[in-house]
């Protein structure tokens, strides 16, 4: 076991070095004014209250009242002021800091060039000098000030960084925390005069789309950073296969003209799903490639490099070994989806030579398989058809609106604003931030009330209530017990401008006005009252399966994705897993008698890392969707130019819910219509089956799809009915579940999946894998 292995001399020296070195924490944000300094100073106050010696040096509050307030009581070490042209700069006073020798220094602006003649050229070097002398540092940086991101940010937005830090700077930190703020919040702070210097830095920073792009860059950068931590953890634990937090696409290409088509298709999928792309080919090491194959290899390598994919050629001595080799490679590389072409072999060719597709499907666990449509044979074309995106309809300014359209616009104008704070897990500070914003609004003479608050006994959270008024809860009798719920009617009578409502995913007590709290919120919004609410990422309906894959827990209370989609603002509250575990141990999340159980279950470090990555990627995708709605070329993932129609084929098994959620997520990313079809065999549908159908129909409806039940006289008719319905709906992609039947069953009854693959080659077909939560491999 890892714990009994003797450390190498290098590992021992590094461990001793870390003991004597200060700790580095970095707050990262999209732009200035996102709140990095506020949170840094607030942490300084928390450390000071714990008896830790904290000082401040070279910190800029931008004269924001709430940030200035956080400076109170913190000792300042004077910085060195100097002029660069007409702009005043602040350098760290290293001599005074070392003489003072505090435990922690708070300093702004990690990306900073020092004055000529200073001991070091940059602030990063100053900080490394302090760390080497045992002084811990907490600092801040903007995402576009990181080398590597700087060039991309400049290309996307035209914004140039005044100073930068090396790309690997975040790797030096013991902890990195993202401060996520919506463009609306930044622009509101700017209009209120709370970010006075932003106007002077670069006018492009004032554009909502540019702030959104930088925000998405910050979210995706953090997600990649967290993913590296997750992979290291999973490797240490001997876990293999997909984590459930991210997508990784593997294209299995041939040295053939269609190899480039499959790679391009894989690239499109990876972009829209926000995943990595790998390309693998196979060659017999004992044979020399033909001249034609060698030419195709060069073009495939060149294309892989162009689209940013990793390329690898695997040795293969016999065709029948390809499925096992490919599946093992996919598993060891944490691939979530294999992309390959449809087989062109006949039934008898498959029988005698072996079917690669069937071999892959038999061996895969936790890995989906995507078969690319062979449109060349069916449509006489080798290139994917391009059509303008349906998500951006043409603007017709002179067309008179219908009465229905006018009514819809009026309803939208009347509706209150909706903001959601989302986190990776309980205890990250969502409710705290909601209350803090409520108090900020109250100071601006906006009428704010608390509709429902759950502090869970957290003193920090309760202290944020301040002078905010709480609307009394309704008392509801249920099974002889009097329970309390949010009183929607009382909120509407009180009629505040803004109401704070905790726990968006909550299910109300039977007998309440509405079944779910999000229904309560919709009613409040329709009455013209704005709402600020909170939720955890695991409650999002379409992520239910990913969360179960990560944590082993099936979350019962969910929120339809459309509810989050209708929010005017969504902000992520990000906390590092170890910091959250520490909060838990200190009794700041749950009561002390529940801490040990929580740490051993949901709050295990691996779960928290994966949930954090899931939350970062989900909000990055949400930001990208909003960018796409603001600007035609705003999406960082690029436009999706094919008109897609998704066809989800289900049974009534427990796997059907998972297929429906997968269908929704794919359709949502591709801006596609989607249909769910269940084909019932036989003339009669029993009452039990009808109840199950209703559950599946309700789930489809909540996620915005269209459900339909079809009939077949016998099992032999199933493929024919399915393919005929898919053709009627002009489906471009079919989603089906992996067949769980054994060898003898396959002999007695023809596989529906195999029939679809044989006769549905004109469509993309995605086979969704069965999930094995215990999949692992021994460390080598």
XYZ file of C-alpha atoms in Angstrom:
780
model
C 0.000 0.000 0.000
C 1.037 3.608 -0.645
C 1.276 4.399 3.090
C 4.030 1.778 3.683
C 6.269 2.735 0.760
C 9.585 4.298 1.851
C 10.010 7.885 0.650
C 12.876 8.667 -1.710
C 15.569 11.170 -0.585
C 14.085 13.720 -2.996
C 10.607 13.254 -1.493
C 12.004 13.640 2.041
C 13.854 16.848 1.123
C 10.721 18.261 -0.535
C 8.590 17.446 2.541
C 11.106 19.235 4.822
C 11.203 22.184 2.397
C 7.369 22.469 2.479
C 7.362 22.504 6.300
C 9.616 25.565 6.307
C 7.899 27.336 3.392
C 4.984 29.736 3.711
C 1.597 28.851 2.252
C 0.351 30.550 -0.958
C -3.319 31.144 -1.722
C -4.538 32.882 -4.884
C -7.947 34.438 -5.495
C -8.639 34.533 -9.240
C -11.364 36.455 -11.069
C -12.385 37.435 -14.589
C -11.751 41.187 -14.246
C -11.022 43.884 -11.691
C -14.056 44.564 -9.499
C -15.153 40.928 -9.234
C -14.589 40.901 -5.459
C -11.198 39.196 -5.122
C -9.808 41.826 -2.731
C -12.994 41.785 -0.623
C -12.778 38.026 -0.126
C -9.035 38.158 0.530
C -9.508 40.804 3.239
C -12.499 38.939 4.683
C -10.308 35.833 5.009
C -7.664 38.000 6.667
C -10.248 39.097 9.258
C -11.222 35.460 9.880
C -7.556 34.474 10.398
C -6.999 37.483 12.697
C -9.988 36.443 14.817
C -8.373 32.991 15.133
C -5.256 34.588 16.623
C -3.092 34.428 13.484
C -0.733 37.369 12.877
C -1.933 39.019 9.624
C -0.737 42.198 7.910
C -1.738 44.033 4.729
C 0.606 45.544 2.152
C 0.033 47.013 -1.341
C -3.728 46.451 -1.254
C -6.107 48.548 -3.370
C -9.725 48.749 -2.186
C -10.903 50.857 -5.178
C -12.757 52.823 -2.477
C -15.579 50.260 -2.478
C -17.343 50.738 0.911
C -17.707 47.015 1.704
C -14.045 46.383 0.798
C -12.819 49.357 2.883
C -14.917 47.985 5.766
C -12.970 44.690 5.621
C -9.681 46.572 6.203
C -10.775 47.687 9.658
C -8.501 46.324 12.394
C -5.940 44.826 9.994
C -2.401 46.127 10.468
C -0.883 47.801 7.392
C 2.766 47.664 6.435
C 3.401 50.776 4.273
C 4.006 49.978 0.613
C 6.525 51.779 -1.585
C 4.748 54.285 -3.856
C 6.204 55.276 -7.230
C 4.991 56.780 -10.500
C 4.847 55.066 -13.865
C 3.994 57.937 -16.164
C 0.840 59.481 -14.679
C -0.169 56.328 -12.788
C 0.769 55.706 -9.150
C 2.067 52.203 -8.386
C 2.575 50.298 -5.105
C 5.440 47.871 -4.462
C 5.828 45.525 -1.504
C 8.188 46.825 1.163
C 10.189 43.609 1.589
C 12.562 44.994 4.235
C 9.745 46.136 6.548
C 7.777 42.935 5.942
C 10.742 40.743 6.915
C 11.455 42.935 9.934
C 7.796 42.679 10.989
C 7.788 38.905 10.137
C 4.018 38.223 10.238
C 2.493 34.788 9.717
C 0.398 35.975 6.753
C 0.654 38.888 4.281
C -2.335 40.000 2.202
C -1.266 41.600 -1.096
C -3.190 42.601 -4.224
C -2.152 42.303 -7.857
C 0.040 39.230 -8.337
C 0.704 40.330 -11.955
C 2.807 43.429 -11.250
C 6.126 44.862 -12.461
C 8.178 46.483 -9.702
C 9.919 49.859 -9.934
C 13.351 50.056 -11.604
C 16.087 49.185 -9.119
C 13.865 47.031 -6.881
C 15.330 43.836 -5.365
C 13.197 41.749 -7.742
C 11.628 42.634 -11.085
C 8.140 41.263 -10.323
C 5.719 40.859 -7.423
C 5.638 37.109 -7.981
C 9.366 36.999 -7.182
C 8.735 39.154 -4.078
C 6.100 36.663 -2.934
C 8.330 33.629 -3.589
C 11.037 35.383 -1.521
C 8.583 35.802 1.400
C 7.357 32.210 1.098
C 10.942 30.974 1.293
C 11.302 32.756 4.633
C 8.238 31.102 6.125
C 5.757 33.961 5.518
C 2.423 32.853 4.022
C 0.829 35.025 1.324
C -2.727 35.485 0.092
C -2.965 37.381 -3.202
C -5.174 38.106 -6.240
C -4.949 37.855 -10.029
C -7.185 38.318 -13.090
C -7.488 35.407 -15.517
C -6.224 37.415 -18.504
C -3.001 38.158 -16.602
C -1.872 34.503 -16.878
C 0.513 33.765 -19.760
C -1.228 31.484 -22.233
C -4.621 32.905 -21.328
C -3.376 36.436 -22.126
C -3.052 35.693 -25.859
C -6.457 33.976 -26.050
C -8.141 36.770 -24.095
C -6.587 39.362 -26.390
C -7.791 37.437 -29.462
C -11.346 37.038 -28.109
C -11.839 40.475 -26.562
C -9.036 42.779 -27.688
C -8.083 43.314 -24.036
C -4.357 43.498 -23.274
C -2.813 42.793 -19.882
C -0.518 45.437 -18.421
C 1.562 42.764 -16.668
C 1.449 38.961 -16.648
C 2.617 35.970 -14.612
C 3.850 32.583 -15.950
C 1.219 30.065 -17.015
C 2.213 27.611 -14.269
C 1.781 30.153 -11.453
C -1.439 28.536 -10.211
C 0.469 25.257 -9.769
C 2.709 26.997 -7.198
C -0.291 27.777 -4.990
C -1.439 25.565 -2.128
C -4.993 26.754 -2.768
C -6.711 28.592 -5.632
C -10.213 29.995 -5.291
C -12.291 31.450 -8.104
C -14.458 34.496 -7.403
C -17.219 34.143 -9.971
C -19.320 37.221 -10.737
C -21.787 37.800 -13.572
C -21.257 40.600 -16.125
C -24.453 42.222 -14.832
C -22.973 42.524 -11.334
C -19.703 44.000 -12.661
C -21.543 46.565 -14.795
C -23.846 47.433 -11.879
C -20.826 48.070 -9.626
C -19.290 50.182 -12.377
C -22.433 52.306 -12.769
C -22.541 52.838 -9.000
C -18.976 54.191 -9.132
C -17.548 51.292 -7.124
C -14.883 50.405 -9.716
C -13.453 53.843 -10.559
C -10.245 52.668 -12.239
C -11.855 50.193 -14.633
C -12.796 52.995 -17.059
C -9.144 54.019 -17.270
C -7.697 50.533 -17.863
C -9.382 49.504 -21.102
C -12.791 50.553 -22.515
C -13.252 46.994 -23.859
C -13.586 45.786 -20.245
C -16.889 47.689 -20.062
C -18.563 45.453 -22.672
C -20.877 42.772 -21.293
C -19.833 40.208 -23.915
C -16.135 40.664 -23.154
C -16.699 40.287 -19.410
C -18.687 37.122 -20.182
C -15.868 35.693 -22.312
C -13.270 36.382 -19.618
C -15.607 34.841 -17.050
C -15.923 31.667 -19.131
C -12.132 31.525 -19.559
C -11.716 31.742 -15.765
C -14.272 28.981 -15.152
C -12.750 26.635 -17.738
C -9.197 27.318 -16.547
C -10.202 26.447 -12.991
C -12.040 23.332 -14.206
C -8.853 22.124 -15.938
C -6.818 22.834 -12.806
C -9.310 20.910 -10.648
C -9.365 18.063 -13.188
C -5.609 17.579 -12.757
C -6.123 17.255 -8.983
C -8.957 14.791 -9.546
C -6.900 12.608 -11.900
C -4.015 12.483 -9.414
C -6.433 11.477 -6.650
C -8.115 8.797 -8.785
C -4.740 7.395 -9.898
C -3.626 7.164 -6.260
C -6.854 5.340 -5.345
C -6.511 2.938 -8.283
C -9.710 4.192 -9.928
C -10.030 4.054 -13.709
C -12.631 5.135 -16.246
C -14.643 8.374 -16.407
C -14.983 10.391 -13.195
C -18.417 11.743 -14.146
C -17.199 15.345 -13.944
C -15.803 15.888 -17.438
C -15.974 14.626 -21.010
C -13.061 13.035 -22.857
C -13.637 12.062 -26.483
C -11.564 9.352 -28.217
C -11.724 9.059 -32.025
C -10.698 5.659 -33.386
C -9.578 6.537 -36.922
C -8.335 4.525 -39.880
C -5.693 5.442 -42.427
C -8.472 6.047 -44.923
C -10.210 9.089 -46.439
C -13.005 8.943 -43.799
C -10.481 9.161 -40.933
C -10.414 12.963 -41.206
C -14.245 13.109 -41.214
C -14.395 11.124 -37.956
C -11.769 13.373 -36.337
C -13.681 16.506 -37.376
C -16.866 15.010 -35.953
C -15.059 14.155 -32.731
C -13.744 17.723 -32.577
C -17.271 19.143 -32.931
C -18.560 16.873 -30.154
C -15.632 17.704 -27.839
C -16.128 21.437 -28.377
C -19.851 21.419 -27.670
C -19.453 19.182 -24.617
C -16.451 21.144 -23.322
C -14.240 18.038 -23.364
C -10.733 16.953 -24.369
C -10.067 15.175 -27.668
C -7.779 12.206 -28.348
C -7.175 10.377 -31.637
C -5.947 6.799 -31.860
C -5.091 4.643 -34.873
C -3.906 1.037 -35.212
C -1.049 -0.445 -37.230
C 0.641 -3.832 -37.425
C 4.209 -3.331 -36.155
C 5.409 -6.228 -38.352
C 4.130 -4.685 -41.584
C 5.152 -1.542 -43.471
C 2.370 0.929 -44.257
C 1.414 1.207 -47.908
C 2.221 4.458 -49.674
C -1.462 5.472 -49.534
C -1.803 4.595 -45.808
C 1.394 6.502 -44.989
C -0.028 9.554 -46.741
C -3.295 9.262 -44.791
C -1.285 8.909 -41.566
C 0.552 12.185 -42.245
C -2.709 14.024 -42.929
C -4.346 12.577 -39.789
C -1.366 13.593 -37.621
C -1.481 17.079 -39.118
C -5.251 17.391 -38.530
C -4.980 16.101 -34.946
C -2.327 18.729 -34.233
C -4.486 21.437 -35.857
C -7.573 20.652 -33.735
C -5.524 20.327 -30.521
C -5.992 16.569 -30.118
C -3.510 14.084 -28.681
C -2.523 11.484 -31.291
C -1.253 7.940 -30.701
C -0.727 4.928 -32.955
C -1.278 1.597 -31.179
C 0.299 -1.702 -32.251
C -2.217 -4.320 -33.432
C -1.206 -7.709 -34.764
C -4.690 -9.093 -35.437
C -8.017 -7.467 -36.315
C -9.953 -9.510 -33.728
C -7.892 -7.943 -30.935
C -8.949 -4.406 -31.861
C -12.046 -4.169 -29.568
C -10.143 -5.298 -26.454
C -7.169 -3.019 -27.241
C -9.380 0.006 -27.899
C -11.583 -0.481 -24.827
C -8.590 -0.960 -22.515
C -6.936 2.176 -23.917
C -10.175 4.129 -23.455
C -10.561 2.913 -19.863
C -6.981 3.724 -18.858
C -7.292 7.218 -20.390
C -10.605 8.023 -18.633
C -12.449 8.324 -21.947
C -16.197 9.004 -21.747
C -17.029 8.485 -25.427
C -15.457 6.499 -28.269
C -16.147 7.891 -31.752
C -15.813 5.623 -34.800
C -17.467 4.936 -38.130
C -20.328 2.552 -38.859
C -19.307 -0.899 -40.052
C -19.868 -1.619 -43.745
C -19.634 -5.381 -43.341
C -22.532 -7.675 -44.143
C -24.036 -10.038 -41.560
C -22.006 -12.994 -42.862
C -18.780 -10.965 -42.966
C -19.351 -10.066 -39.326
C -20.050 -13.707 -38.551
C -16.859 -15.054 -40.149
C -14.405 -12.211 -39.463
C -15.891 -10.857 -36.234
C -17.744 -7.570 -35.746
C -15.583 -4.794 -34.312
C -18.664 -2.807 -33.266
C -20.198 -5.757 -31.408
C -16.862 -6.567 -29.789
C -16.507 -2.999 -28.502
C -20.080 -2.924 -27.174
C -19.601 -6.235 -25.337
C -16.450 -5.032 -23.567
C -17.209 -1.391 -22.719
C -18.237 -0.307 -19.226
C -18.848 3.333 -18.330
C -17.787 4.400 -21.865
C -20.345 5.492 -24.479
C -19.811 4.541 -28.130
C -20.703 6.994 -30.903
C -21.054 5.709 -34.477
C -20.651 8.471 -37.072
C -23.278 8.502 -39.819
C -22.064 7.309 -43.210
C -23.801 10.052 -45.176
C -21.582 9.620 -48.215
C -23.337 6.364 -49.167
C -26.828 7.713 -48.492
C -26.640 11.354 -49.556
C -23.739 11.333 -52.027
C -21.644 13.690 -49.908
C -18.494 13.502 -47.838
C -18.782 16.805 -46.041
C -21.089 17.576 -43.142
C -23.986 19.784 -44.291
C -23.808 23.352 -43.040
C -26.849 25.349 -42.090
C -27.188 28.528 -40.147
C -27.746 28.049 -36.433
C -31.451 27.857 -35.532
C -30.691 29.460 -32.177
C -30.291 32.913 -33.686
C -33.448 33.811 -35.633
C -33.345 36.710 -38.064
C -34.385 40.054 -36.624
C -37.392 41.604 -38.385
C -37.696 45.090 -36.856
C -40.594 46.216 -39.076
C -42.836 43.178 -38.623
C -45.873 43.917 -36.443
C -46.005 41.713 -33.342
C -48.989 39.427 -32.848
C -51.209 39.939 -29.784
C -49.710 36.770 -28.296
C -46.138 38.061 -28.808
C -47.060 41.416 -27.277
C -48.549 39.639 -24.250
C -45.372 37.542 -23.824
C -43.156 40.642 -23.950
C -45.333 42.426 -21.391
C -45.159 39.389 -19.076
C -41.354 39.357 -19.342
C -41.205 43.077 -18.534
C -43.484 42.638 -15.500
C -41.602 39.609 -14.171
C -39.168 40.099 -11.320
C -35.427 39.540 -11.755
C -34.128 36.094 -10.795
C -30.619 35.390 -9.487
C -29.202 32.059 -8.291
C -26.075 31.375 -6.229
C -24.872 27.843 -6.993
C -22.227 25.746 -5.234
C -20.542 22.364 -5.537
C -21.665 21.206 -2.060
C -23.338 22.353 1.168
C -21.319 24.816 3.253
C -19.527 26.720 0.473
C -21.188 30.020 1.416
C -24.178 30.401 -0.928
C -26.614 31.557 1.763
C -23.961 33.861 3.225
C -23.513 35.564 -0.162
C -27.270 35.790 -0.711
C -27.712 37.558 2.644
C -24.723 39.796 2.000
C -26.252 40.914 -1.323
C -29.600 41.449 0.397
C -27.948 43.789 2.911
C -26.073 45.627 0.124
C -29.385 46.200 -1.681
C -31.054 47.361 1.540
C -28.325 49.994 2.015
C -29.302 51.305 -1.433
C -32.903 51.809 -0.207
C -34.249 48.742 -2.013
C -36.989 46.942 -0.079
C -35.584 43.455 0.678
C -37.209 40.714 2.753
C -36.237 37.149 3.671
C -38.836 34.709 2.367
C -37.121 31.532 3.562
C -33.770 31.126 5.276
C -31.972 27.945 6.360
C -28.861 28.822 8.411
C -28.278 25.205 9.581
C -26.966 26.687 12.828
C -24.048 28.447 11.114
C -23.105 31.516 13.169
C -21.379 33.291 10.252
C -24.551 32.953 8.176
C -26.916 34.059 10.976
C -24.756 37.151 11.567
C -25.372 38.240 7.957
C -29.130 38.618 8.521
C -28.513 42.041 10.050
C -31.627 44.224 9.860
C -33.318 42.267 7.080
C -36.967 41.496 7.856
C -38.192 37.893 7.650
C -41.647 36.990 6.380
C -43.175 34.545 8.934
C -43.533 30.970 7.737
C -46.828 29.199 7.122
C -47.779 26.394 9.532
C -49.079 23.228 7.850
C -50.468 20.143 9.591
C -49.220 16.861 8.139
C -49.909 13.436 9.673
C -50.608 14.922 13.095
C -47.494 17.116 13.114
C -47.335 20.872 12.602
C -44.635 21.744 10.063
C -43.404 25.066 8.678
C -43.001 26.098 5.049
C -42.434 29.329 3.160
C -45.626 31.406 3.064
C -46.007 32.495 -0.576
C -49.252 34.361 0.100
C -47.632 36.342 2.936
C -44.705 37.265 0.663
C -47.093 38.499 -2.019
C -49.038 40.553 0.573
C -45.767 42.020 1.918
C -44.775 42.737 -1.739
C -41.068 43.600 -1.300
C -38.910 44.587 -4.274
C -36.576 41.638 -3.616
C -37.105 38.457 -1.608
C -34.353 36.047 -0.523
C -35.381 32.397 -0.790
C -32.954 29.638 0.239
C -32.759 26.057 -1.130
C -34.307 26.197 -4.587
C -34.554 22.379 -4.854
C -36.673 21.901 -1.694
C -39.843 19.785 -1.864
C -42.710 21.354 0.069
C -44.828 19.552 2.659
C -48.026 18.017 1.168
C -50.799 20.560 1.559
C -48.585 23.505 0.547
C -49.668 25.907 -2.186
C -47.130 24.368 -4.609
C -45.295 21.020 -4.617
C -41.788 22.437 -5.174
C -40.053 25.583 -3.956
C -39.078 26.529 -7.505
C -42.832 26.628 -8.288
C -43.232 29.038 -5.343
C -40.446 31.172 -6.800
C -42.040 31.225 -10.247
C -45.266 32.464 -8.658
C -43.387 35.204 -6.786
C -41.519 36.261 -9.948
C -44.761 36.460 -11.938
C -46.090 38.874 -9.305
C -43.219 41.249 -10.148
C -41.087 40.483 -7.076
C -37.393 39.792 -7.739
C -35.872 36.655 -6.175
C -32.356 35.711 -5.093
C -32.025 31.992 -4.358
C -29.452 29.228 -3.737
C -28.849 25.639 -4.836
C -26.112 22.989 -5.121
C -25.036 21.633 -8.500
C -26.040 18.073 -7.547
C -29.703 19.120 -7.574
C -29.704 19.982 -11.296
C -32.000 17.442 -12.978
C -29.786 16.587 -15.971
C -26.720 16.031 -13.741
C -28.492 13.481 -11.539
C -26.662 10.521 -13.085
C -23.246 12.240 -13.068
C -23.670 13.063 -9.378
C -24.595 9.457 -8.575
C -21.558 8.275 -10.568
C -19.311 10.631 -8.542
C -20.749 10.185 -5.055
C -22.720 6.928 -5.141
C -25.744 8.926 -3.928
C -28.958 9.340 -5.953
C -30.206 12.872 -5.243
C -33.999 12.826 -4.903
C -34.736 16.568 -4.883
C -33.983 18.032 -8.314
C -34.501 21.289 -10.213
C -35.303 21.286 -13.956
C -32.482 22.803 -16.012
C -34.997 25.248 -17.487
C -35.362 26.934 -14.073
C -31.645 27.695 -13.964
C -31.819 28.712 -17.632
C -34.484 31.337 -16.941
C -32.364 32.999 -14.229
C -31.141 36.472 -15.179
C -27.891 35.834 -13.283
C -26.151 32.689 -12.052
C -23.020 32.960 -9.896
C -20.832 30.119 -8.634
C -19.514 30.133 -5.068
C -16.205 28.295 -5.318
C -14.323 26.775 -2.368
C -11.337 24.408 -2.446
C -12.212 20.868 -1.190
C -9.675 20.876 1.668
C -10.927 24.286 2.825
C -14.507 22.965 2.798
C -13.488 19.879 4.775
C -11.816 22.164 7.327
C -15.027 24.201 7.640
C -16.858 20.919 8.207
C -14.415 19.857 10.967
C -14.866 23.232 12.668
C -18.628 22.662 12.856
C -19.404 25.431 10.330
C -21.372 23.179 7.963
C -23.109 20.537 10.106
C -23.409 19.850 13.835
C -20.264 18.266 15.303
C -21.983 14.889 15.845
C -22.524 14.584 12.053
C -19.006 15.586 10.940
C -17.343 12.134 10.971
C -20.173 10.565 8.972
C -20.137 13.403 6.405
C -16.342 13.175 5.950
C -16.613 9.442 5.335
C -19.411 9.750 2.788
C -20.507 12.739 0.698
C -17.638 15.000 1.852
C -14.828 12.618 0.871
C -12.053 14.572 -0.851
C -12.531 12.739 -4.176
C -16.253 13.573 -4.222
C -15.624 17.245 -3.459
C -12.945 17.602 -6.162
C -15.210 15.986 -8.788
C -18.280 18.016 -7.756
C -16.207 21.201 -7.874
C -15.101 20.396 -11.431
C -18.691 19.520 -12.394
C -19.933 22.873 -11.045
C -17.176 24.865 -12.797
C -17.887 23.202 -16.154
C -21.661 23.523 -15.803
C -21.507 27.261 -15.085
C -18.934 27.730 -17.881
C -21.442 26.114 -20.260
C -24.205 28.333 -18.893
C -22.030 31.412 -19.518
C -21.319 30.177 -23.052
C -25.048 29.747 -23.750
C -25.671 33.334 -22.613
C -22.778 34.628 -24.727
C -24.297 32.876 -27.737
C -27.611 34.619 -27.118
C -25.890 38.033 -26.799
C -23.532 37.805 -29.767
C -23.681 35.677 -32.917
C -19.970 34.829 -32.616
C -19.818 35.092 -28.824
C -19.521 31.400 -27.958
C -16.021 30.236 -27.005
C -16.972 26.695 -28.074
C -17.701 27.926 -31.589
C -20.991 27.751 -33.528
C -22.817 24.491 -34.199
C -23.815 24.752 -37.832
C -25.742 21.511 -38.321
C -29.479 21.308 -37.787
C -29.825 18.371 -35.398
C -32.790 16.277 -34.282
C -32.184 13.888 -31.388
C -34.122 10.621 -31.072
C -33.950 8.891 -27.676
C -35.147 5.285 -27.746
C -35.988 3.872 -24.289
C -37.420 0.846 -22.538
C -39.204 1.102 -19.183
C -36.129 -0.109 -17.292
C -34.433 1.899 -14.549
C -31.860 2.998 -17.155
C -34.525 4.938 -19.094
C -34.309 8.006 -16.827
C -30.561 8.140 -17.478
C -31.070 7.967 -21.254
C -33.635 10.785 -21.131
C -31.278 13.020 -19.145
C -28.435 12.212 -21.534
C -30.680 13.029 -24.489
C -31.571 16.384 -22.957
C -27.939 17.355 -22.284
C -26.878 16.470 -25.826
C -29.856 18.258 -27.400
C -29.291 21.319 -25.196
C -25.624 21.561 -26.224
C -26.486 21.130 -29.922
C -29.525 23.469 -29.866
C -31.580 20.532 -31.165
C -35.158 19.323 -31.005
C -35.416 16.025 -29.152
C -37.942 13.230 -28.898
C -38.237 10.296 -26.513
C -39.865 7.135 -27.851
C -40.918 3.995 -25.993
C -42.090 1.068 -28.158
C -44.436 -1.286 -26.304
C -44.656 -4.854 -27.552
C -48.143 -6.360 -27.423
C -51.735 -5.054 -27.477
C -52.181 -4.360 -23.731
C -50.318 -1.967 -21.432
C -50.655 -2.992 -17.788
C -51.416 -0.504 -15.019
C -47.907 -0.910 -13.586
C -46.290 -0.219 -16.975
C -48.616 2.760 -17.514
C -47.456 4.283 -14.206
C -43.838 3.875 -15.282
C -44.605 5.456 -18.674
C -46.154 8.452 -16.898
C -42.988 8.930 -14.801
C -40.829 8.895 -17.947
C -43.217 11.218 -19.778
C -43.150 13.688 -16.859
C -39.341 13.644 -16.780
C -39.180 14.290 -20.531
C -41.639 17.173 -20.166
C -39.712 18.761 -17.273
C -36.590 18.760 -19.418
C -38.377 20.215 -22.452
C -38.558 17.155 -24.728
C -41.470 15.484 -26.538
C -42.549 11.995 -25.462
C -44.411 9.366 -27.476
C -45.405 5.703 -26.968
C -45.413 3.491 -30.070
C -46.717 -0.086 -30.530
C -45.133 -3.214 -32.024
C -46.789 -6.574 -32.471
C -43.621 -8.549 -31.731
C -39.991 -8.109 -30.681
C -38.910 -8.739 -34.263
C -40.746 -5.569 -35.287
C -38.939 -3.336 -32.756
C -36.018 -2.208 -34.984
C -38.377 -1.536 -37.907
C -40.787 0.563 -35.782
C -37.920 2.487 -34.186
C -36.149 3.281 -37.464
C -39.417 4.206 -39.200
C -40.302 6.683 -36.410
C -36.785 8.136 -36.452
C -37.114 8.701 -40.211
C -40.518 10.440 -39.760
C -38.912 12.855 -37.277
C -35.906 13.466 -39.607
C -33.620 12.363 -36.772
C -29.894 12.948 -37.246
C -28.793 11.212 -34.035
C -30.270 8.230 -32.199
C -29.522 7.502 -28.543
C -30.047 3.975 -27.211
C -28.934 2.058 -24.133
C -26.348 -0.697 -24.075
C -27.922 -4.147 -24.304
C -27.457 -6.146 -21.104
C -28.461 -9.494 -22.602
C -26.142 -12.498 -22.487
C -24.838 -14.771 -25.256
C -27.720 -17.291 -25.242
C -30.368 -14.576 -25.165
C -28.671 -12.961 -28.171
C -28.886 -16.238 -30.073
C -32.577 -16.692 -29.268
C -33.628 -13.071 -29.862
C -32.076 -10.679 -32.350
C -30.418 -7.647 -30.744
C -32.314 -4.403 -31.360
C -29.105 -2.356 -31.012
C -27.285 -4.455 -33.635
C -30.218 -4.138 -36.039
C -30.258 -0.351 -35.563
C -26.507 -0.170 -36.223
C -26.889 -2.289 -39.379
C -29.908 -0.471 -40.845
C -29.416 3.012 -39.359
C -26.022 3.811 -40.850
C -27.349 7.080 -42.301
C -27.709 8.404 -38.714
C -25.279 9.093 -35.900
C -25.953 6.450 -33.224
C -24.884 6.893 -29.589
C -24.854 3.758 -27.438
C -24.986 4.880 -23.789
C -22.943 2.581 -21.567
C -24.104 0.770 -18.474
C -22.501 2.279 -15.384
C -20.269 0.211 -13.091
C -19.521 2.228 -9.899
C -16.887 -0.253 -8.661
C -14.636 -0.206 -11.705
C -10.972 0.037 -10.707
C -7.551 -1.238 -11.698
C -4.550 -2.156 -9.574
C -1.705 0.351 -9.472
C 1.307 -0.881 -11.409
